[in-house]
JSON list of C-alpha atoms in Angstrom, two decimals:
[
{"chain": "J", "resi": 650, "resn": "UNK", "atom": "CA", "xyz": [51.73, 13.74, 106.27]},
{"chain": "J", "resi": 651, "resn": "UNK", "atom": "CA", "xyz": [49.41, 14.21, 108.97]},
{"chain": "J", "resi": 652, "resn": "UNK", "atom": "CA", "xyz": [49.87, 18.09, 108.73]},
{"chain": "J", "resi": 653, "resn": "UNK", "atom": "CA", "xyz": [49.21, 17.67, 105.38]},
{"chain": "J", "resi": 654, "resn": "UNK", "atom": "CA", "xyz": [45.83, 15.76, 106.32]},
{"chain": "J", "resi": 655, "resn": "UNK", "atom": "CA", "xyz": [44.92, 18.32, 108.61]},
{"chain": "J", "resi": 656, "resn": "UNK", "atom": "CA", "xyz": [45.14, 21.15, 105.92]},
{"chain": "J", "resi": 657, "resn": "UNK", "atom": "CA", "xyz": [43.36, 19.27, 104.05]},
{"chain": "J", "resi": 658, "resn": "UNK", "atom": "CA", "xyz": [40.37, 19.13, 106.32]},
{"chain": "J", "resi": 659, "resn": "UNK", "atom": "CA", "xyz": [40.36, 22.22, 107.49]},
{"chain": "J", "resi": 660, "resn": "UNK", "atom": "CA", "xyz": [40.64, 24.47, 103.93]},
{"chain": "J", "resi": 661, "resn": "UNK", "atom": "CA", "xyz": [38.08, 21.84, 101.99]},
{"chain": "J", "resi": 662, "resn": "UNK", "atom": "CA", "xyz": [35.26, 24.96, 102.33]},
{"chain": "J", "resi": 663, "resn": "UNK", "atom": "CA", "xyz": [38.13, 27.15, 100.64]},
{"chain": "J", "resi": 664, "resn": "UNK", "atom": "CA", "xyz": [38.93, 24.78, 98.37]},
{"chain": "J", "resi": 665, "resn": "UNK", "atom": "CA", "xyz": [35.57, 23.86, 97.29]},
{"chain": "J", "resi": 666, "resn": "UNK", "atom": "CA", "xyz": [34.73, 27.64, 96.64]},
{"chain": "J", "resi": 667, "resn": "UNK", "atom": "CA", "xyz": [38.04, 28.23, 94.88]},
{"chain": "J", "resi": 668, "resn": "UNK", "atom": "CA", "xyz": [37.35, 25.61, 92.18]},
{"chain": "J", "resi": 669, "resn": "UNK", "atom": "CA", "xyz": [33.78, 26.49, 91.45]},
{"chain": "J", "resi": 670, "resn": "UNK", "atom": "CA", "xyz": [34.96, 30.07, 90.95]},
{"chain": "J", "resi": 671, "resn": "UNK", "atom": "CA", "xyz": [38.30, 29.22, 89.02]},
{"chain": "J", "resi": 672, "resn": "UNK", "atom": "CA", "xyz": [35.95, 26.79, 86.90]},
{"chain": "J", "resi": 673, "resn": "UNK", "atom": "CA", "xyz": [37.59, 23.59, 88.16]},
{"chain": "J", "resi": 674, "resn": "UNK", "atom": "CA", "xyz": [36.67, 20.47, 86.89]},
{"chain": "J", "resi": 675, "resn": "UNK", "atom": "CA", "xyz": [32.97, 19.60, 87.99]},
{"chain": "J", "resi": 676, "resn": "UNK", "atom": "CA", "xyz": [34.96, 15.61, 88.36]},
{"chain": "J", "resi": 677, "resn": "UNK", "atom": "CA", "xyz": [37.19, 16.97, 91.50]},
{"chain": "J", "resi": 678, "resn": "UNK", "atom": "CA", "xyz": [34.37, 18.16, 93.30]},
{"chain": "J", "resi": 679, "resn": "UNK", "atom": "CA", "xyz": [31.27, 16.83, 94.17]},
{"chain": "J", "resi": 680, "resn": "UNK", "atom": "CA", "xyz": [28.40, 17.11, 97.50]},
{"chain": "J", "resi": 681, "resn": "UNK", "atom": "CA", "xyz": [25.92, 14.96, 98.59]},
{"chain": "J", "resi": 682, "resn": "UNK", "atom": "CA", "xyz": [23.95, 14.04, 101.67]},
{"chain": "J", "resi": 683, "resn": "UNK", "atom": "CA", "xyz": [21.69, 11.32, 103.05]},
{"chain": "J", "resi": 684, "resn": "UNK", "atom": "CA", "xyz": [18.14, 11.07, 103.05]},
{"chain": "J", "resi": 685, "resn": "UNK", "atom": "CA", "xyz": [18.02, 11.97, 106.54]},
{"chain": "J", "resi": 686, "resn": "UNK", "atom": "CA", "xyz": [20.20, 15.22, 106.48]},
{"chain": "J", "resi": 687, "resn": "UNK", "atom": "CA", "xyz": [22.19, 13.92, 109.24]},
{"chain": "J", "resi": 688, "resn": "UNK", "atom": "CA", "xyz": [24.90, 13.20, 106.86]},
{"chain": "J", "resi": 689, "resn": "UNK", "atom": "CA", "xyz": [26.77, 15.55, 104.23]},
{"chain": "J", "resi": 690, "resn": "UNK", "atom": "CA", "xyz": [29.71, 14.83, 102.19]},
{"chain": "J", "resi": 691, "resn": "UNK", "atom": "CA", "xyz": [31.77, 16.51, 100.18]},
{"chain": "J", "resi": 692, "resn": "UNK", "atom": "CA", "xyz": [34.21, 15.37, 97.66]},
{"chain": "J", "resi": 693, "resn": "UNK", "atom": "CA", "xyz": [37.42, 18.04, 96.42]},
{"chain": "J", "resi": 694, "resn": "UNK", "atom": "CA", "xyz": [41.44, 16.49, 95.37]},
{"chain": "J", "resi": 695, "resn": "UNK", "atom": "CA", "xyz": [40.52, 12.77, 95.58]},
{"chain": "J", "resi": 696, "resn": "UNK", "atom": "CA", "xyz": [39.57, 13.15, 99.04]},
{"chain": "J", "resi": 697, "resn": "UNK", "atom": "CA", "xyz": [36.15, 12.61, 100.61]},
{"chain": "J", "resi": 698, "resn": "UNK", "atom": "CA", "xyz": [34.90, 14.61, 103.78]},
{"chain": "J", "resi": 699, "resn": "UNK", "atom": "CA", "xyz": [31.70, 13.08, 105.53]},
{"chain": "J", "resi": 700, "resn": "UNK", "atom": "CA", "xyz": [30.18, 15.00, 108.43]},
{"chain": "J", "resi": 701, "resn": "UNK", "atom": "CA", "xyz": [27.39, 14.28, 110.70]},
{"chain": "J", "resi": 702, "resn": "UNK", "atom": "CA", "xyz": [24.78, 16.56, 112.57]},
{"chain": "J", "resi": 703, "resn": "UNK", "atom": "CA", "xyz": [25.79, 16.86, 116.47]},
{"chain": "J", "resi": 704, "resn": "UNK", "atom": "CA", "xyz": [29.54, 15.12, 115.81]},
{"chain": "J", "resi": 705, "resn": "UNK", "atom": "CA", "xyz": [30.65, 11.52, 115.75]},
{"chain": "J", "resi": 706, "resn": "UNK", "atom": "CA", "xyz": [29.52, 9.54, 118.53]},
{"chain": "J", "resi": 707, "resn": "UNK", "atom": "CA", "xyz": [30.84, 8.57, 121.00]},
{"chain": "J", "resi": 708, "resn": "UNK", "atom": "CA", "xyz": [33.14, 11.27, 120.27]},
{"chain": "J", "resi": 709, "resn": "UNK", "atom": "CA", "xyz": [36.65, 10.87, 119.63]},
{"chain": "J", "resi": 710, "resn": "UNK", "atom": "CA", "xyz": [39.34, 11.99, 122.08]},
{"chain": "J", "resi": 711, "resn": "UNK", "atom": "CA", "xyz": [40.51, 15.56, 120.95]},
{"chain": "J", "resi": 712, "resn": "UNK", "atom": "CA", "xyz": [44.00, 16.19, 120.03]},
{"chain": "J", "resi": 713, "resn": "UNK", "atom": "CA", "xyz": [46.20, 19.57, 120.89]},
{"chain": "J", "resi": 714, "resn": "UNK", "atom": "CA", "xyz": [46.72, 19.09, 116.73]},
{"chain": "J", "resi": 715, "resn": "UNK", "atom": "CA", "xyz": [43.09, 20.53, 116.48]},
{"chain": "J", "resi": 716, "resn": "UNK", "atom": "CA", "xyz": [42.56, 24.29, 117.33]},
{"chain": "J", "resi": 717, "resn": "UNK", "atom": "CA", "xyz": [39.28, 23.96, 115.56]},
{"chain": "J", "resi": 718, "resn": "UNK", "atom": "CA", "xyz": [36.15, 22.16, 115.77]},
{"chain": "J", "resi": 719, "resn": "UNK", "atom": "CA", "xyz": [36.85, 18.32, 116.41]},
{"chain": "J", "resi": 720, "resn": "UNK", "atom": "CA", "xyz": [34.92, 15.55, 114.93]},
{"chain": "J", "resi": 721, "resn": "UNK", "atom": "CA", "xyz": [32.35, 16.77, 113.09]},
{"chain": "J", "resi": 722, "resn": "UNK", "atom": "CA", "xyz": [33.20, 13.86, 110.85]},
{"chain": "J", "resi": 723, "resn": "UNK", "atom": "CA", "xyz": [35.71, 11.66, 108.77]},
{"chain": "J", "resi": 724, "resn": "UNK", "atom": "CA", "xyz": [38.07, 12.23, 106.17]},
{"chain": "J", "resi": 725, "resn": "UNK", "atom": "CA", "xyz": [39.19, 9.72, 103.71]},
{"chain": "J", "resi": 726, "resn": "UNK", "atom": "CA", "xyz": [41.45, 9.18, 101.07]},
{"chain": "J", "resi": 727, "resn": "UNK", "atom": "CA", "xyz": [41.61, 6.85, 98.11]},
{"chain": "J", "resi": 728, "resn": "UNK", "atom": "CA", "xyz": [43.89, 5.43, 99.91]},
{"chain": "J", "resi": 729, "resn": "UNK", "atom": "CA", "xyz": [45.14, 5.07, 103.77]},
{"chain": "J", "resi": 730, "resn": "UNK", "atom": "CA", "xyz": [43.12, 4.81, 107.03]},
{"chain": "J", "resi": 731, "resn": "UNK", "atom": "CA", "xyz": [40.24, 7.39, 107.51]},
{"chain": "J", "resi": 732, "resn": "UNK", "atom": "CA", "xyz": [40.88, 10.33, 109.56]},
{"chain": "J", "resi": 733, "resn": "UNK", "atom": "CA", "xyz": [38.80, 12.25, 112.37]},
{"chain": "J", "resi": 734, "resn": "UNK", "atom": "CA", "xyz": [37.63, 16.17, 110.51]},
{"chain": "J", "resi": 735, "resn": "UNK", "atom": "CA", "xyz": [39.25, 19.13, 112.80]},
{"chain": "J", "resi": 736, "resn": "UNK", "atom": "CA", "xyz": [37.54, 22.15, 110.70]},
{"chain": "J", "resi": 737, "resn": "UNK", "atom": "CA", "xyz": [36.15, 25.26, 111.38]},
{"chain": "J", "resi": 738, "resn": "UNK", "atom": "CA", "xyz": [33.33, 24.62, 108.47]},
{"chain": "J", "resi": 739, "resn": "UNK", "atom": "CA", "xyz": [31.38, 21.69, 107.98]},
{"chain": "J", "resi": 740, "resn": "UNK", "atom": "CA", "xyz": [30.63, 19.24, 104.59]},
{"chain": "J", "resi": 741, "resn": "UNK", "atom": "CA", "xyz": [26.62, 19.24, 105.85]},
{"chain": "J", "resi": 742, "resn": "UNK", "atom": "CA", "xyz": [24.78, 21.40, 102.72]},
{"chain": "J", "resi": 743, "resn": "UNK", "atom": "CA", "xyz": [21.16, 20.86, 102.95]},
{"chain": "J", "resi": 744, "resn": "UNK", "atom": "CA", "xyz": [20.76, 21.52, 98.92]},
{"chain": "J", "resi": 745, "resn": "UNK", "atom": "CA", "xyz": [23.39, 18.87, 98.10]},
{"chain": "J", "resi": 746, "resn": "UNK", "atom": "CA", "xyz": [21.64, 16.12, 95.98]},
{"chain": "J", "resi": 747, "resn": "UNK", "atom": "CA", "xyz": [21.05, 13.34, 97.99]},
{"chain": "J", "resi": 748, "resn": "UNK", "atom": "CA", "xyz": [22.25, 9.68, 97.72]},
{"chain": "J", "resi": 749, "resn": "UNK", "atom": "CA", "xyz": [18.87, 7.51, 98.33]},
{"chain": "J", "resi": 750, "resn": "UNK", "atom": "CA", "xyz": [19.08, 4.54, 101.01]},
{"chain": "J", "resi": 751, "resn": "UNK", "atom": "CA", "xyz": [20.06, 1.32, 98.87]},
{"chain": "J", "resi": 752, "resn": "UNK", "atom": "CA", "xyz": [22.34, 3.36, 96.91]},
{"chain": "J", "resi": 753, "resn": "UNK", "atom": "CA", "xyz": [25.98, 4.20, 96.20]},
{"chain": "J", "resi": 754, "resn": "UNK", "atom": "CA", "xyz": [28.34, 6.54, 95.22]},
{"chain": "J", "resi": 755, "resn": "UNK", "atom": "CA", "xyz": [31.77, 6.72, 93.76]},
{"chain": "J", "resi": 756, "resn": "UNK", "atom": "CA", "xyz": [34.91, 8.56, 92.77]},
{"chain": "J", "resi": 757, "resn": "UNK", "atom": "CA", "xyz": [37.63, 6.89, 92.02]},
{"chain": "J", "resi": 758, "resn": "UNK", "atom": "CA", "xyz": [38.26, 4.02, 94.89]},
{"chain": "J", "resi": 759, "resn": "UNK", "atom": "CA", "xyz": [36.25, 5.60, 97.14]},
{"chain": "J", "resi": 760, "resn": "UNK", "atom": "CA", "xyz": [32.45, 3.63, 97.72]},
{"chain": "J", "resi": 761, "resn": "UNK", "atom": "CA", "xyz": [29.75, 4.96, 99.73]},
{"chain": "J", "resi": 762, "resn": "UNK", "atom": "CA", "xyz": [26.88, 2.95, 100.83]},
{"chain": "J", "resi": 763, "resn": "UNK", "atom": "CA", "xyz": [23.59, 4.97, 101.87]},
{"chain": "J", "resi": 764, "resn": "UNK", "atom": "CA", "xyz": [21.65, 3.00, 104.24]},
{"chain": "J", "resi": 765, "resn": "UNK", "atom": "CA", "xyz": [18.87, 3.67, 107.58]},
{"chain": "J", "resi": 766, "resn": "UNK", "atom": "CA", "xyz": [22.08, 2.88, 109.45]},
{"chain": "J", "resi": 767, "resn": "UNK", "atom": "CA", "xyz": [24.24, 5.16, 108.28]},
{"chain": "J", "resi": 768, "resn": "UNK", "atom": "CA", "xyz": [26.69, 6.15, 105.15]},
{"chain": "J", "resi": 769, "resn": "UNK", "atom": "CA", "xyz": [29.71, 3.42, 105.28]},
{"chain": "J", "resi": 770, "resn": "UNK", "atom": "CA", "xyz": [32.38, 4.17, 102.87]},
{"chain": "J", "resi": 771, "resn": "UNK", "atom": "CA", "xyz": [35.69, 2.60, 101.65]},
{"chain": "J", "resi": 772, "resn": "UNK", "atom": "CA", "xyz": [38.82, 3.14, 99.83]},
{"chain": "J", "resi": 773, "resn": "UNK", "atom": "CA", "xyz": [41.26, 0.95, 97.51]},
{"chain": "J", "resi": 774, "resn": "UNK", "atom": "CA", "xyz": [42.77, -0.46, 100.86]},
{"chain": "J", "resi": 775, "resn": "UNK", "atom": "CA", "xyz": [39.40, -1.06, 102.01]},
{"chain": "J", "resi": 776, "resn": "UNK", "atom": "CA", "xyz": [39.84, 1.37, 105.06]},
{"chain": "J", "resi": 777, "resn": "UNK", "atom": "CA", "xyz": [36.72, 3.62, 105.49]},
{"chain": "J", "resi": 778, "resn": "UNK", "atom": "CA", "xyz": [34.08, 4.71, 108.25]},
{"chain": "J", "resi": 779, "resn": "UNK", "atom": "CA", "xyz": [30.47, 4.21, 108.96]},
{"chain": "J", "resi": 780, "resn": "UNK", "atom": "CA", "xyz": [28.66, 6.87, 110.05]},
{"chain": "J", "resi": 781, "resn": "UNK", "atom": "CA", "xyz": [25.35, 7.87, 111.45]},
{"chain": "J", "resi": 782, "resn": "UNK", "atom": "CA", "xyz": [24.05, 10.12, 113.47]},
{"chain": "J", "resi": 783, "resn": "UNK", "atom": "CA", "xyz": [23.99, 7.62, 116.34]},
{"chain": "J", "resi": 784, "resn": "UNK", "atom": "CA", "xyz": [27.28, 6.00, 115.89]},
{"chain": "J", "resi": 785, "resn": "UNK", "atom": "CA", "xyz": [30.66, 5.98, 113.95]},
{"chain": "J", "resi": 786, "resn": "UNK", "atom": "CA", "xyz": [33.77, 4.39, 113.42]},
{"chain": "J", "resi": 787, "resn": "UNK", "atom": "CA", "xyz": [36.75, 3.69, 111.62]},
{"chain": "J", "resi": 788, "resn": "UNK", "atom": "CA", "xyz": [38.09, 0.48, 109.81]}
]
């Protein structure tokens, strides 16, 4: 599963471009960022990829899984626990539209919250992450 994860995370660029071109469904993928910029997400296979300028902080351990960039982000699911990004791209797109503070956004069982303190976003098992461009973590 976790390899699984991991491909995930690191083809979501590849997979993102792929559907556009093979006129995928515009319902399996979406992008958006915060009013900041600090904070881009994209959304592609029920999965949501969140990624913050300069990394999480404090940044996560790194694992000999990643041969990539490490924690550039979270990953989540519409269901599970929310996993750390390993990637070679990133989910930060500067045209994305953005999600105004106060707001939130949703696909399926996955809720994001935009607020001054950061994007915090859940799933069905009401796992998620917050993150900002100061802090982030994983519930």
């Amino acid at each position: 599963m976790k390899q699984l994860q991991t491909r995930l995370a690191l083809g979501f660029s590849a997979l993102a471009a792929f559907c556009m071109t093979a006129a995928g469904s515009a319902s399996d993928l979406a992008q958006f960022r915060t009013p900041s910029g600090n904070i881009g997400c994209g959304y592609y296979a029920s999965t949501l990829r969140c990624d913050v300028v300069g990394g999480l902080q404090p940044p996560p351990p790194r694992t000999e899984r990643c041969e990539l960039d490490w924690g550039g982000g979270y990953y989540l699911k519409q269901h599970g626990k929310a996993d750390i990004v390993c990637a070679g791209d990133t989910a930060l797109d500067r045209s994305a539209p953005i999600v105004r503070y106060g707001s939130t956004w949703r696909r399926g069982a996955i809720i994001c919250n935009s607020s001054p303190n950061g994007l915090r976003c859940t799933n069905a098992d009401h796992h998620g992450f917050l993150i900002s461009k100061g802090e982030a973590y994983r519930f």
